[in-house]
XYZ file of C-alpha atoms in Angstrom:
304
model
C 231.780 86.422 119.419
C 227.939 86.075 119.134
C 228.280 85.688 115.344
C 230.289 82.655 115.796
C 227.894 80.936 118.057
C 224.565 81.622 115.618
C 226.632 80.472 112.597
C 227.138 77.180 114.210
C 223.401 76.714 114.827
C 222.068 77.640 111.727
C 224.054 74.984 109.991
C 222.579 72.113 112.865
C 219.370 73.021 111.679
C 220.079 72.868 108.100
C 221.299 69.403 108.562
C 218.466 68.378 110.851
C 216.177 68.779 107.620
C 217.905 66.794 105.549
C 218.012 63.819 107.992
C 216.057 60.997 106.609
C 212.691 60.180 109.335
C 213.326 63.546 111.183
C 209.916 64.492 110.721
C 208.447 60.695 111.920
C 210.093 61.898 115.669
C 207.518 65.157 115.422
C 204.283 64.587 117.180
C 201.477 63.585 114.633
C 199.406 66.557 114.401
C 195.340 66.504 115.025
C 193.142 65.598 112.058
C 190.836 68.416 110.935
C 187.326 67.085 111.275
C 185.244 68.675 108.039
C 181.499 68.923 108.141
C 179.301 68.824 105.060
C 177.558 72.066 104.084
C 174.131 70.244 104.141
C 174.488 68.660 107.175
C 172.838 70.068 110.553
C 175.038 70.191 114.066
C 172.584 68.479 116.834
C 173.466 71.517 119.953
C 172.348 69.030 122.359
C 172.722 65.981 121.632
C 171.307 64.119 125.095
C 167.765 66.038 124.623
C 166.273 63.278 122.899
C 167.297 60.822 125.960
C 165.775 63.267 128.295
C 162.733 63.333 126.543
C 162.378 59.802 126.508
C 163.029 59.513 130.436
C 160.456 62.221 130.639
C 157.739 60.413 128.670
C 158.558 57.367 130.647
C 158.303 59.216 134.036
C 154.549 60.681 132.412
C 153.696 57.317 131.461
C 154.884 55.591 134.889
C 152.918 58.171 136.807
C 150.186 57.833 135.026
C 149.855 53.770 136.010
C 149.774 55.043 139.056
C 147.607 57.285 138.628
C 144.818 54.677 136.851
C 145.233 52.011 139.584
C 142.164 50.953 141.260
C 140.044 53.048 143.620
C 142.131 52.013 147.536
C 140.255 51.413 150.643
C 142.158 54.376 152.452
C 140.309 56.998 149.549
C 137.363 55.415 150.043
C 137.219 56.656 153.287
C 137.941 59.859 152.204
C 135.312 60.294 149.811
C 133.260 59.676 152.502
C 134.710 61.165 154.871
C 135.027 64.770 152.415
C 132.079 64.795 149.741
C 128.944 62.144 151.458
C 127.479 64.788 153.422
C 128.414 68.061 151.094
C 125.792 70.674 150.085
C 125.979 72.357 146.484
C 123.784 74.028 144.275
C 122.146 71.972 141.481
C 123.497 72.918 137.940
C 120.849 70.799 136.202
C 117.667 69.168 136.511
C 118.021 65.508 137.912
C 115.389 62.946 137.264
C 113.255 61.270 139.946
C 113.023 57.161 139.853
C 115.300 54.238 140.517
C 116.638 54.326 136.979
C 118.652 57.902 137.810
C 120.963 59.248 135.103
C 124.168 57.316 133.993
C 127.093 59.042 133.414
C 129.945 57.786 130.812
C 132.828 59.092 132.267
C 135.375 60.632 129.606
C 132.488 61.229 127.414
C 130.111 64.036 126.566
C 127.017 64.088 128.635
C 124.141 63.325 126.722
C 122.262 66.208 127.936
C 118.952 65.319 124.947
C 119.101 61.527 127.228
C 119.095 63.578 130.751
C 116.269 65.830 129.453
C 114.111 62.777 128.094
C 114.467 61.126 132.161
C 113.174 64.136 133.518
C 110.443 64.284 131.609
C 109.418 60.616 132.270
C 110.025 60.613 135.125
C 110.055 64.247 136.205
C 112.488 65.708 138.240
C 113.728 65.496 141.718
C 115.950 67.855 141.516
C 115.637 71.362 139.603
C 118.021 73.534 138.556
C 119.299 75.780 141.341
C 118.586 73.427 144.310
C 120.797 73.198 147.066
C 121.034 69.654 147.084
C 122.782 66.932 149.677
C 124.971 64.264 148.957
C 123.628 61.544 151.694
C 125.429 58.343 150.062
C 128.109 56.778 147.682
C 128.212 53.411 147.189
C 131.229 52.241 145.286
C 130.777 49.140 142.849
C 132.935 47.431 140.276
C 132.561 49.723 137.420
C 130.599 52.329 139.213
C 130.034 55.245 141.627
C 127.271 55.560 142.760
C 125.884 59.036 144.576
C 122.445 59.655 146.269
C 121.049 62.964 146.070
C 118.591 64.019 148.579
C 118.460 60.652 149.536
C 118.617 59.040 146.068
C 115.899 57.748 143.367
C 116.377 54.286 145.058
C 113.447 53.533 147.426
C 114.449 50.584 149.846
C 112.403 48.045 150.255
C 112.666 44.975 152.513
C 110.008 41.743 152.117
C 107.891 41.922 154.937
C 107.003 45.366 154.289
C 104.850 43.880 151.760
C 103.156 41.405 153.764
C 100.390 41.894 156.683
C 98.364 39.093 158.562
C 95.195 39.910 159.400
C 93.673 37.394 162.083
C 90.109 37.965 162.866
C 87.135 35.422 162.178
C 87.660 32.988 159.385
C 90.810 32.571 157.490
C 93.595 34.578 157.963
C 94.008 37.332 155.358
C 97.153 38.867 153.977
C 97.270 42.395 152.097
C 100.279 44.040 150.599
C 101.705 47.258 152.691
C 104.608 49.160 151.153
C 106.892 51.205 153.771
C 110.391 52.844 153.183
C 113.312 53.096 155.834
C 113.110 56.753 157.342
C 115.777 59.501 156.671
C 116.318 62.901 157.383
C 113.321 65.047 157.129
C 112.820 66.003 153.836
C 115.791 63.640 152.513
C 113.709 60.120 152.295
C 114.887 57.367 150.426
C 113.660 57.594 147.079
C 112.466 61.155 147.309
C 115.815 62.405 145.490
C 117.620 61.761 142.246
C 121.015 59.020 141.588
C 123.971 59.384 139.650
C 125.611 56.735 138.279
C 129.135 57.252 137.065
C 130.249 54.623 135.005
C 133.855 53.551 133.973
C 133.421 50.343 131.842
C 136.541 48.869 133.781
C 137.414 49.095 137.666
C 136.710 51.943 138.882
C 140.060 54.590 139.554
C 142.044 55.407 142.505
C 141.301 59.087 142.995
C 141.048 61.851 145.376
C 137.640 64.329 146.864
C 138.652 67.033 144.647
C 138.715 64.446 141.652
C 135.132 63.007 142.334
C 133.688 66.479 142.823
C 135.394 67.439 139.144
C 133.242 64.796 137.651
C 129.808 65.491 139.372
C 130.569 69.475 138.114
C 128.237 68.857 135.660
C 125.415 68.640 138.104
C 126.690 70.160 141.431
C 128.333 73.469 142.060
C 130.398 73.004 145.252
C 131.972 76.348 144.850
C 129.499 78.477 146.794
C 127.965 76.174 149.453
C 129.709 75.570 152.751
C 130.881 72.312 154.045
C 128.353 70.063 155.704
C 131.758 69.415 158.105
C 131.887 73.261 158.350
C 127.973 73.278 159.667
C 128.206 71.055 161.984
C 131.874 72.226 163.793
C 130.090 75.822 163.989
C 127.700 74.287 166.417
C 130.436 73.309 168.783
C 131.524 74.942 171.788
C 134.892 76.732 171.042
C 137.192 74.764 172.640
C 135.983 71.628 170.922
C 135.811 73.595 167.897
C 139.583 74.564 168.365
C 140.812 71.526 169.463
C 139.082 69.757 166.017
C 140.884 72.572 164.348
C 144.415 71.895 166.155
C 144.106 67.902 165.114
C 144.571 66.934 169.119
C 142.238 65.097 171.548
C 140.360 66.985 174.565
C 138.837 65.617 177.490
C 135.042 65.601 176.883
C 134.704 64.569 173.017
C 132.247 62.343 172.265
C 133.281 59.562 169.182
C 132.155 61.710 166.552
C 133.956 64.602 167.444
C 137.466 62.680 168.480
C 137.405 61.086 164.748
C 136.689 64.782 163.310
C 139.881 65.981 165.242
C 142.165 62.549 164.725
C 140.331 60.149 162.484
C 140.065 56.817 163.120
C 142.161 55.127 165.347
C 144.772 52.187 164.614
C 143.488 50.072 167.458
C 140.461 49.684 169.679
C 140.338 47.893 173.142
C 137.382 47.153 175.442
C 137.586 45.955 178.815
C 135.403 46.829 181.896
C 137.193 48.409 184.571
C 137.408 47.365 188.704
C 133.969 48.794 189.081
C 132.430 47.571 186.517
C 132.517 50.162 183.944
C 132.802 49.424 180.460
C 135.607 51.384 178.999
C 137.370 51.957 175.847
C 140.927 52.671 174.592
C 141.492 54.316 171.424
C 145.265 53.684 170.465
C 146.529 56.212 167.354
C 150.151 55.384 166.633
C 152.370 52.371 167.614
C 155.251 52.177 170.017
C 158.339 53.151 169.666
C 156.564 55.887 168.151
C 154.683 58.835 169.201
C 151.587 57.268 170.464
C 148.325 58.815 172.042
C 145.980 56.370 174.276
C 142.746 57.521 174.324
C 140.142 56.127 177.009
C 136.127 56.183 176.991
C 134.089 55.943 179.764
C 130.931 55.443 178.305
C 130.543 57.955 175.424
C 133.367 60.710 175.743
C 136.523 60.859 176.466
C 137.982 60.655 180.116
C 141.581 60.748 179.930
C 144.564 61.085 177.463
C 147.934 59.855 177.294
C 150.861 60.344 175.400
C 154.141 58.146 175.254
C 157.010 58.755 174.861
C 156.300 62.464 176.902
């Protein structure tokens, strides 16, 4: 009985292969792709893409990274490296004139010797210096060691009326603004970075890279580290926690919260002046901080 039924289909599949088109109804099959034997299979092909958003990314951060020196670093330079001690590296000449520095070029150490001989040097190699100003210009940075090279001078320093019998007389007097002891105006060397073009947005750590050269920051303690030693050790914790304490004085508030977003004086009922120190805006955390006189006399805090 089963031999009947495979007779049957053997001959229905013989006659399917001789139908005309049969093979047209069969599902085309998938072309063999063939690669030539010199020709090199890219693994991943999106890497160059990636690349390319990557150098894009480098060269967009890097705008941002050559946009102009900002008012809020400013502050920070001053705030971080006017006022730092380190350990001179090289001889610095005396004078007005200072030493220029190119930066992104090689010093010119044969040029920095030649101004120290002329006009002899102000700072020698392994002084512990002080920075005591910057002054920020156009093109230029400009930092005062030891009270700088720059003497300052004013008009009528120069001039002094005698008045006695006869005509009046006038002689020539020459007097500089006073300073720290030891750290007079003109007394000390400048350093004059120069960029040729505005000057760059950058950060303490990235002005103290440049004046390496000169300074060695590395072993010297803060000037801010000095001076918060000297305080009693609440203040000195409170500065250390960032929050306000009854009792600071201006200095010491800005040392533990920096400057404040608002100021407001008034005189109170009896006559007092008083002065609120606002750090924050409402509906945000905000922290009113009142002066009577010269410290602080109360602190508030909204919301609670």
């Amino acid at each position: 009985m089963s031999n009947w039924t495979v007779i049957p289909l053997a001959f229905l599949l013989l006659a399917d292969a001789d139908i005309p088109r049969a093979n047209s109804l069969r599902p085309a099959e998938k072309p063999s792709i063939s690669f030539r034997s010199d020709e090199e299979i890219p693994l991943f092909p999106n890497t160059g893409n990636s690349s390319d958003n990557t150098q894009s990314q480098e060269k967009s951060t890097g705008t941002s990274r050559n946009a102009p020196l900002q008012e809020s670093s400013k502050l920070s330079l001053i705030r971080f490296v006017s006022g730092e001690f380190a350990k001179a590296v090289k001889a610095l000449p005396a004078g007005k004139q200072g030493i220029i520095v190119y930066v992104g070029k090689p010093l010119n150490t044969e040029l920095l010797d030649r101004a120290v001989a002329t006009h002899g040097a102000a700072v020698n190699t392994g002084d512990n210096v002080q920075i005591t100003k910057l002054e920020f210009r156009d093109h230029q940075i400009v930092v005062d060691l030891n009270g700088g090279g720059r003497g300052k001078h004013h008009w009528r320093d120069h001039l002094q009326i005698g008045i006695g019998g006869g005509y009046p007389t006038m002689r020539s007097t020459s007097t500089q603004e006073g300073g720290p002891p030891g750290l007079q105006p003109g007394m000390g060397s400048t350093i004059f970075l120069e960029w040729n073009k505005s000057v760059p947005d950058m950060s303490p750590a990235d002005l103290k890279q440049l004046l390496s050269p000169f300074l060695n920051f590395e072993k010297e303690r803060s000037a801010s580290v000095h001076w918060v030693d000297t305080l009693p050790p609440e203040m000195k914790k409170a500065i250390q926690e960032r929050r306000p304490v009854v009792g600071m004085d201006r200095e010491e508030l800005i040392a533990a919260m920096g400057k404040p977003d608002h100021k407001v004086r008034e005189r109170d009922a009896e006559g007092n002046d008083i002065e609120d120190w606002i750090y924050g805006q409402p509906p945000s955390k905000t922290v009113f901080v009142r002066f009577t006189g010269d410290h602080v006399t109360s602190i508030k805090q909204f919301p609670q």
